[in-house]
Short mmCIF file of C-alpha atoms in Angstrom, two decimals:
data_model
loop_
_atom_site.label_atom_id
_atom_site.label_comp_id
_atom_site.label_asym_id
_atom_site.label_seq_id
_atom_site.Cartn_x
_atom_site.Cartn_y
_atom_site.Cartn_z
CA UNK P 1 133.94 47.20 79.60
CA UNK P 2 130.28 48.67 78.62
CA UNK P 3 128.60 49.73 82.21
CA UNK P 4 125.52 47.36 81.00
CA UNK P 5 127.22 44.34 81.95
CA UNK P 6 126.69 42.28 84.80
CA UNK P 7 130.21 40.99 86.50
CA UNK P 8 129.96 38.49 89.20
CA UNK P 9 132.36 38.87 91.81
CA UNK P 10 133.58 35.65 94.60
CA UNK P 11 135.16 36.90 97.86
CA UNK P 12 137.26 34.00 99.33
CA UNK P 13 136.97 33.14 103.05
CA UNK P 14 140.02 31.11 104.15
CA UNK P 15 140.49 29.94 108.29
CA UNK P 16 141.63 32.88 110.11
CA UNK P 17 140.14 35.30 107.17
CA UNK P 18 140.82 39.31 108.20
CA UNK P 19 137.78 40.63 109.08
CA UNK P 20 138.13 43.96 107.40
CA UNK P 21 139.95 42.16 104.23
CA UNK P 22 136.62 40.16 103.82
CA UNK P 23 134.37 42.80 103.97
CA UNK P 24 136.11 45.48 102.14
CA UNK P 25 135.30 43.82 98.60
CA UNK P 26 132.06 42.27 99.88
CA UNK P 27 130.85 45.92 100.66
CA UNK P 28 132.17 47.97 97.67
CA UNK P 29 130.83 45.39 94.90
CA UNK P 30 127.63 44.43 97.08
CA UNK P 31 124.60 44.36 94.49
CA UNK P 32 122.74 47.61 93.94
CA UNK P 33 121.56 49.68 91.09
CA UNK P 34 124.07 51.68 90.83
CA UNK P 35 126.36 48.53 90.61
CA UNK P 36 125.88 46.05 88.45
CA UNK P 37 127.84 43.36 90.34
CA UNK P 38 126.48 39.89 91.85
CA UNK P 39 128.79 39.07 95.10
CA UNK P 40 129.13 35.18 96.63
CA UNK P 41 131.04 34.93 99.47
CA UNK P 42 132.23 31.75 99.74
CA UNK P 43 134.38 29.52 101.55
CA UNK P 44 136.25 25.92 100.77
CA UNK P 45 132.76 24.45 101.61
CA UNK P 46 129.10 26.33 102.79
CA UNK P 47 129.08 26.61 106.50
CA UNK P 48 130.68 28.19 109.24
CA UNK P 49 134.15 29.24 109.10
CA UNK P 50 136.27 30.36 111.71
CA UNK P 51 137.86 33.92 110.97
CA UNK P 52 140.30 35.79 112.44
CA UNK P 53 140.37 38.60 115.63
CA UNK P 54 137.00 36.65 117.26
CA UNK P 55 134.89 36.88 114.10
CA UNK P 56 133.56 33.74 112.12
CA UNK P 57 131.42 33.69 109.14
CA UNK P 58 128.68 31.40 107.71
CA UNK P 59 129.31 31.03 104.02
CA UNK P 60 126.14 30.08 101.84
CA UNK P 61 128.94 28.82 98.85
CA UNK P 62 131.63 26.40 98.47
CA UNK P 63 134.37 26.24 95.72
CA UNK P 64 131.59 26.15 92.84
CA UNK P 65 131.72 29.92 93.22
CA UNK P 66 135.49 30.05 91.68
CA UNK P 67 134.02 28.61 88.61
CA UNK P 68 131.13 31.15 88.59
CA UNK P 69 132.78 34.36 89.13
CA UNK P 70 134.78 36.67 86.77
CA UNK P 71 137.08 38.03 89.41
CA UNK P 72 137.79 36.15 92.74
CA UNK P 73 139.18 38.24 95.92
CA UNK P 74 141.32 36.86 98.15
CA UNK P 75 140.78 38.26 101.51
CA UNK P 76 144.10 37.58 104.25
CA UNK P 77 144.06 34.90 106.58
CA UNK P 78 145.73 33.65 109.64
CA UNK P 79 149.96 32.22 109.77
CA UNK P 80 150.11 33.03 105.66
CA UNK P 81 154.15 32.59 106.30
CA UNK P 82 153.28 29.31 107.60
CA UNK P 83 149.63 27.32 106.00
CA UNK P 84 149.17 27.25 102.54
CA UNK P 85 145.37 26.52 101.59
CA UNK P 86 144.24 23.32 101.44
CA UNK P 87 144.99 22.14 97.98
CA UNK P 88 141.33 21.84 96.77
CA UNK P 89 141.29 25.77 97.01
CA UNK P 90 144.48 26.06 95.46
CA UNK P 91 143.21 23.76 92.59
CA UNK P 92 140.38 25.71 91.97
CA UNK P 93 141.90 29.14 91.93
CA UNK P 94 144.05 27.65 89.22
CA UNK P 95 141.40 26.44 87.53
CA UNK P 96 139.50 30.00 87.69
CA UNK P 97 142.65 31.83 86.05
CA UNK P 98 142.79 29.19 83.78
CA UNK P 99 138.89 29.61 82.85
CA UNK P 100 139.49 33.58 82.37
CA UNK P 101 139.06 34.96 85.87
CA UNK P 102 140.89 37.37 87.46
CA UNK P 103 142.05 37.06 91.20
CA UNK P 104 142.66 39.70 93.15
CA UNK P 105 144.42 39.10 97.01
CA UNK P 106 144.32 41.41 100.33
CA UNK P 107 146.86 41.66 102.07
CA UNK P 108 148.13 38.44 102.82
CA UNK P 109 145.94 36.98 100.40
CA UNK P 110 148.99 37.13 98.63
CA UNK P 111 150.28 33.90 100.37
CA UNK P 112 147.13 31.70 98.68
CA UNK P 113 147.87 33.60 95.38
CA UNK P 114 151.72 32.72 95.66
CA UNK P 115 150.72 29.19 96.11
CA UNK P 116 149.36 28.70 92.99
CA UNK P 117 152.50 29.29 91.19
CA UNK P 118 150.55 32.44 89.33
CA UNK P 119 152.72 35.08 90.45
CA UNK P 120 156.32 33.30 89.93
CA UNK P 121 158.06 35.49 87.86
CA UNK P 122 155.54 38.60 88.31
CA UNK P 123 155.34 41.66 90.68
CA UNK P 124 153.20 41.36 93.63
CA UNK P 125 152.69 43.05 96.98
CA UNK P 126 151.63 42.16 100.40
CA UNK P 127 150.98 43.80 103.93
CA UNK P 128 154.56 45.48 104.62
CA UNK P 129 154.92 43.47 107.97
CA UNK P 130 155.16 39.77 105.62
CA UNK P 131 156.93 41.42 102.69
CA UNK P 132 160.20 39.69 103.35
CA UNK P 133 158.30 36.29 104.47
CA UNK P 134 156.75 36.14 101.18
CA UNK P 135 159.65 36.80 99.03
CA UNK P 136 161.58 33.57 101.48
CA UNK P 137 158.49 31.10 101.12
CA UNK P 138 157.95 32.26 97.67
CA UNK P 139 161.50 33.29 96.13
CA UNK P 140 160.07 33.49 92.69
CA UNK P 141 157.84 36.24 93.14
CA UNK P 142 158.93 39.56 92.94
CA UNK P 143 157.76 41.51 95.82
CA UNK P 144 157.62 44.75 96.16
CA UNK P 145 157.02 46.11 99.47
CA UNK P 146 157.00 49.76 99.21
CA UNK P 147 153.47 49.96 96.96
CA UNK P 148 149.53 49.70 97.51
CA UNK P 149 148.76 47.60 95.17
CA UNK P 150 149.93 46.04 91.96
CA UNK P 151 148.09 45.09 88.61
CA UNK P 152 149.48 42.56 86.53
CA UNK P 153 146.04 42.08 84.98
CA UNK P 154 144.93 39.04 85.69
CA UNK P 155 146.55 38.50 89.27
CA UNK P 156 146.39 41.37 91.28
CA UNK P 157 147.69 42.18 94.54
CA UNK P 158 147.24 44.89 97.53
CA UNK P 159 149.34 45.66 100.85
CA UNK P 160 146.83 45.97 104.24
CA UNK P 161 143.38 46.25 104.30
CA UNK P 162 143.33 50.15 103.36
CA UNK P 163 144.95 49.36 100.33
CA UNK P 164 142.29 46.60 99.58
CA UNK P 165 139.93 49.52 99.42
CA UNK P 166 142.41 51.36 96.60
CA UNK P 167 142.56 48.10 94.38
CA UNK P 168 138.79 47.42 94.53
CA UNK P 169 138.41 51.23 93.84
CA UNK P 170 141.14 50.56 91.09
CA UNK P 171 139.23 47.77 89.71
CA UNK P 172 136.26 50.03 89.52
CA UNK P 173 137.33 52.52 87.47
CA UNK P 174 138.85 50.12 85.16
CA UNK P 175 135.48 48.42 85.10
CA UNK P 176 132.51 50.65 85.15
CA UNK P 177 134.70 54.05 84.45
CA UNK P 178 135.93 57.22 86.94
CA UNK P 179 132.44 57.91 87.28
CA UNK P 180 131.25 54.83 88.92
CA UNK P 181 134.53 54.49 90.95
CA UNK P 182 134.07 58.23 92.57
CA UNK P 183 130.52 57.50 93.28
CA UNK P 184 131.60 54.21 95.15
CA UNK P 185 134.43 56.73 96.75
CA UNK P 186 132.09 58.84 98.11
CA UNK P 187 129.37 56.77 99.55
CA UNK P 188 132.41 54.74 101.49
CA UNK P 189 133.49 58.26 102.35
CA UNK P 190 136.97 57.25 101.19
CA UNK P 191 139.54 59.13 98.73
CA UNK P 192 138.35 58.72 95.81
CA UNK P 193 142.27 57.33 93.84
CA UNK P 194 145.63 56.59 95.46
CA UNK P 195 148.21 55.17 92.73
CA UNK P 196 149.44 51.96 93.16
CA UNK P 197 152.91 53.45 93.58
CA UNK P 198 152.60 55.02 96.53
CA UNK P 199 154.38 54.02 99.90
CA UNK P 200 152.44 51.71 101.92
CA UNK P 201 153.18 54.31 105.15
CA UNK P 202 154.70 57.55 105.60
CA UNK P 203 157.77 57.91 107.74
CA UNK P 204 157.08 58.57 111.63
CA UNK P 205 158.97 61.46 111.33
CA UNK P 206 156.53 63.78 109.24
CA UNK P 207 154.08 65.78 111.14
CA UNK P 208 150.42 64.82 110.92
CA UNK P 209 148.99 68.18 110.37
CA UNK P 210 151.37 68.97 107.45
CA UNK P 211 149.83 65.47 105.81
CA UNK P 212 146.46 67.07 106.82
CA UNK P 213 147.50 69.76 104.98
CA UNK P 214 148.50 68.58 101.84
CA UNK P 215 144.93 66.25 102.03
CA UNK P 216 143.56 70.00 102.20
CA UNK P 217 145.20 71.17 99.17
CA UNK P 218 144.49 67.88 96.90
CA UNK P 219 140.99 68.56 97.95
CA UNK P 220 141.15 72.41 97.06
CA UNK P 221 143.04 71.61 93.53
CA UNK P 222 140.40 69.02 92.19
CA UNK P 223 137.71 71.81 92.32
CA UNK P 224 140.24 73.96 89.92
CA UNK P 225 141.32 71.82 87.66
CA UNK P 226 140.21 74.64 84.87
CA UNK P 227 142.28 76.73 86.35
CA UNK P 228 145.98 77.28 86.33
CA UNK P 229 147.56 74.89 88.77
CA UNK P 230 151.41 75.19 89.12
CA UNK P 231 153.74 74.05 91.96
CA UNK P 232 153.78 77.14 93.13
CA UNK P 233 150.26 77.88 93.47
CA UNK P 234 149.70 74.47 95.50
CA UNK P 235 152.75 75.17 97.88
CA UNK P 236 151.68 78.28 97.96
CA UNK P 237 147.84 76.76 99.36
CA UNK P 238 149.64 74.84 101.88
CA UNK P 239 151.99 77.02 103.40
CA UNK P 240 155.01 75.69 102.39
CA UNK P 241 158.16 76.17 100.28
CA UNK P 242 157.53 74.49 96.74
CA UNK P 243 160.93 72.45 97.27
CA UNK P 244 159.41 71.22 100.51
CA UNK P 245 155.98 70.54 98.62
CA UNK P 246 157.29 68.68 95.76
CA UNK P 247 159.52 66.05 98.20
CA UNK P 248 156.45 65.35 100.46
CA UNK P 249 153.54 65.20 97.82
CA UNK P 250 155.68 61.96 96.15
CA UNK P 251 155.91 60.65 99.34
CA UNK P 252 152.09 61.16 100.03
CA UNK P 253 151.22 60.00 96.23
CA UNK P 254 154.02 58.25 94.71
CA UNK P 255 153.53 61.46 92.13
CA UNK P 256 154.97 64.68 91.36
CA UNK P 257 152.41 67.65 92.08
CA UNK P 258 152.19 68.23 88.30
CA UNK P 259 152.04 64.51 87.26
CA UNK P 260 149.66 64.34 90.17
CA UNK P 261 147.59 67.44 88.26
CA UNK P 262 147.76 65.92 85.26
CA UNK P 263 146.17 62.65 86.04
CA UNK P 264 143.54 64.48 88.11
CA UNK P 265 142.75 66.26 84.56
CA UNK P 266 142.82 63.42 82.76
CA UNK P 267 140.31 61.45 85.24
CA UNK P 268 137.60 64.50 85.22
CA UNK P 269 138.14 64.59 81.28
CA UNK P 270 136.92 60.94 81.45
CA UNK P 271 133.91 61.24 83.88
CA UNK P 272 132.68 63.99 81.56
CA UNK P 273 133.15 61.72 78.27
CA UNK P 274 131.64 59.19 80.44
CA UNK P 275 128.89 61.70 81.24
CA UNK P 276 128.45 63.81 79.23
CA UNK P 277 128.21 64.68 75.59
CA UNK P 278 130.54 67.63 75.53
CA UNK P 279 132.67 67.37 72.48
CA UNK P 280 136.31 67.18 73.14
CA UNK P 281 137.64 70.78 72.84
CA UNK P 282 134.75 71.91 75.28
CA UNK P 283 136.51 68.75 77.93
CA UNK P 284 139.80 69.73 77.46
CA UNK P 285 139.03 73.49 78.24
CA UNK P 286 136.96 72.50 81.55
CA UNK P 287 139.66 70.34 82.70
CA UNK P 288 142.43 72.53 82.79
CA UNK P 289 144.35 71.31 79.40
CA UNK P 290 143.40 73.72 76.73
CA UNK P 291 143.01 72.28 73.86
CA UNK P 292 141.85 69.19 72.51
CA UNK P 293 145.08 68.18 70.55
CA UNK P 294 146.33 68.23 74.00
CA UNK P 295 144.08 66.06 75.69
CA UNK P 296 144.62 63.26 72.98
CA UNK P 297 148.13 63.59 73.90
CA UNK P 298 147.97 63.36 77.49
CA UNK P 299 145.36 60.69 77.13
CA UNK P 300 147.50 58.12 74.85
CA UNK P 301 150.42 58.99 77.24
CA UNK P 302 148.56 58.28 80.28
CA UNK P 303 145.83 55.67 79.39
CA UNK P 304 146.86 54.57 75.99
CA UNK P 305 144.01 55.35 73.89
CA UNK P 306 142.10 58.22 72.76
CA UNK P 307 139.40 60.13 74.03
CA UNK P 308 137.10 58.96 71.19
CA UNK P 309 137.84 55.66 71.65
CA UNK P 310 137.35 55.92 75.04
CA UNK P 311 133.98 57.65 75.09
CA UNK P 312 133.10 54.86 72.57
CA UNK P 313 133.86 51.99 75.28
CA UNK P 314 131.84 52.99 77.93
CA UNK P 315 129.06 54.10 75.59
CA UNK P 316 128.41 50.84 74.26
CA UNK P 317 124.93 48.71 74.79
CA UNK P 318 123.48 52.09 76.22
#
């Protein structure tokens, strides 16, 4: 979507509402310069309602905000397994879909989304602790518990409140670009892209400083990207055995160090076509992939279109 345009976002307070799952969305699309979003939070009338973990919010909106915003976020609420919303809010949640809007849930704003019926037959995720409860109460969804989020377009879902932060992030970048996402990433002082694929938690068995570690060497490769990058070369950064490398960077990614590369490539080629106006050869030799026959490639594989076409997108109404 051209940068230019101004989305309006709704963040949903339900009874019991997560405190961190409310605010997570309210913070990262709040209105500023740099972001051309206009955020109601809103509730299923104005006024005060009671949250969850000794919080409570006041709420200047009711439901009219469903039918004003282009994307609706669902934050998680109290006994999902066991309350559905009041139907009113399931109504107009519908209705928004229906009108074009996308809804995104939190955590166990999955429940609300289930009860709509807009995830029967589709992919979703919740927090790993009510995976199973939302597959019984809602046996038509397909729930998969071992991601961060999921994107099926116009219903998306995310597991705990972290992984909030990765879909809004996610949502960024599909929004506004790499560029704008990063610069959100950095003034939350959070990682900047974790794929939807990757394992809500890491087993208790591996160490902490080895996932330090790894953290370390992400960090150290995205400032190289130009440069050769093979497994060997990473392992090598963290002081491991590239076998040993390879098995834990899926677990920490849900990618392969070189698909993981790759996609890291890819992302600063498009933050420099979003920035920039290097012509494509001069991209694909500062990111790492040569030549420019071979970004195209890697850029239909990876995000379906070409770098001229993409360039074009986010170049529009400037």
């Amino acid at each position: 979507m051209p940068p230019s345009r101004l989305h309006r976002a709704a963040v949903l307070v339900l009874e019991g509402a997560k405190p961190l799952d409310v605010g997570i969305p309210a913070q990262v699309f709040t209105t500023r310069a740099s972001m051309p979003y206009e955020v109601r939070v809103c509730g299923a009338e104005p006024g005060l309602v009671t949250g969850g973990d000794g919080l409570s919010y006041h709420v200047a909106h009711g439901l009219d905000a469903l039918a004003w915003a282009d994307i609706v976020f669902i934050p998680g609420y109290r006994f999902p397994d066991r309350d559905d919303p009041p139907p009113a809010v399931v109504d107009a949640l519908v209705a928004a879909h229906a009108r074009g809007a996308r809804l995104a849930a939190i955590s166990t704003g999955a429940f609300a989304l289930a009860a709509t019926g807009l995830l029967d037959g589709r992919r979703a995720t919740t927090h790993w602790h009510y995976t199973r409860a939302l597959a019984a109460r809602h046996p038509r969804v397909r729930v998969d518990e071992n991601v961060l989020f999921v994107d099926e377009g116009s219903v998306l879902t995310s597991a705990g409140a972290a992984s909030g932060l990765d879909l809004c992030l996610h949502i960024l970048r599909g929004d506004l670009g790499v560029a704008a996402s990063n610069h959100a990433a950095r003034r939350l002082v959070a990682a900047p892209y974790r794929s939807g694929g990757q394992a809500q938690y890491v087993p208790r068995s591996v160490p902490e400083p080895l996932g330090e570690r790894f953290a370390a060497t992400r960090e150290w490769a995205l400032h190289r990207l130009g440069e050769a990058l093979t497994l060997e070369v990473l392992a090598r950064h963290a002081a491991v055995s590239p076998r040993t490398f390879s098995r834990r960077f899926v677990e920490d990614t849900g990618y392969t160090p070189m698909q993981w590369v790759m996609r890291a490539r890819v992302d600063l080629a498009r933050e420099l076509l979003e920035r920039s106006e290097r012509s494509i050869e001069q991209i694909a030799a500062d990111v790492g992939l040569g030549t420019g026959a071979n970004l195209r490639m890697h850029f239909q594989q990876i995000l379906g279109t070409t770098p001229s076409e993409y360039r074009r997108t986010f170049t529009k109404g400037e």
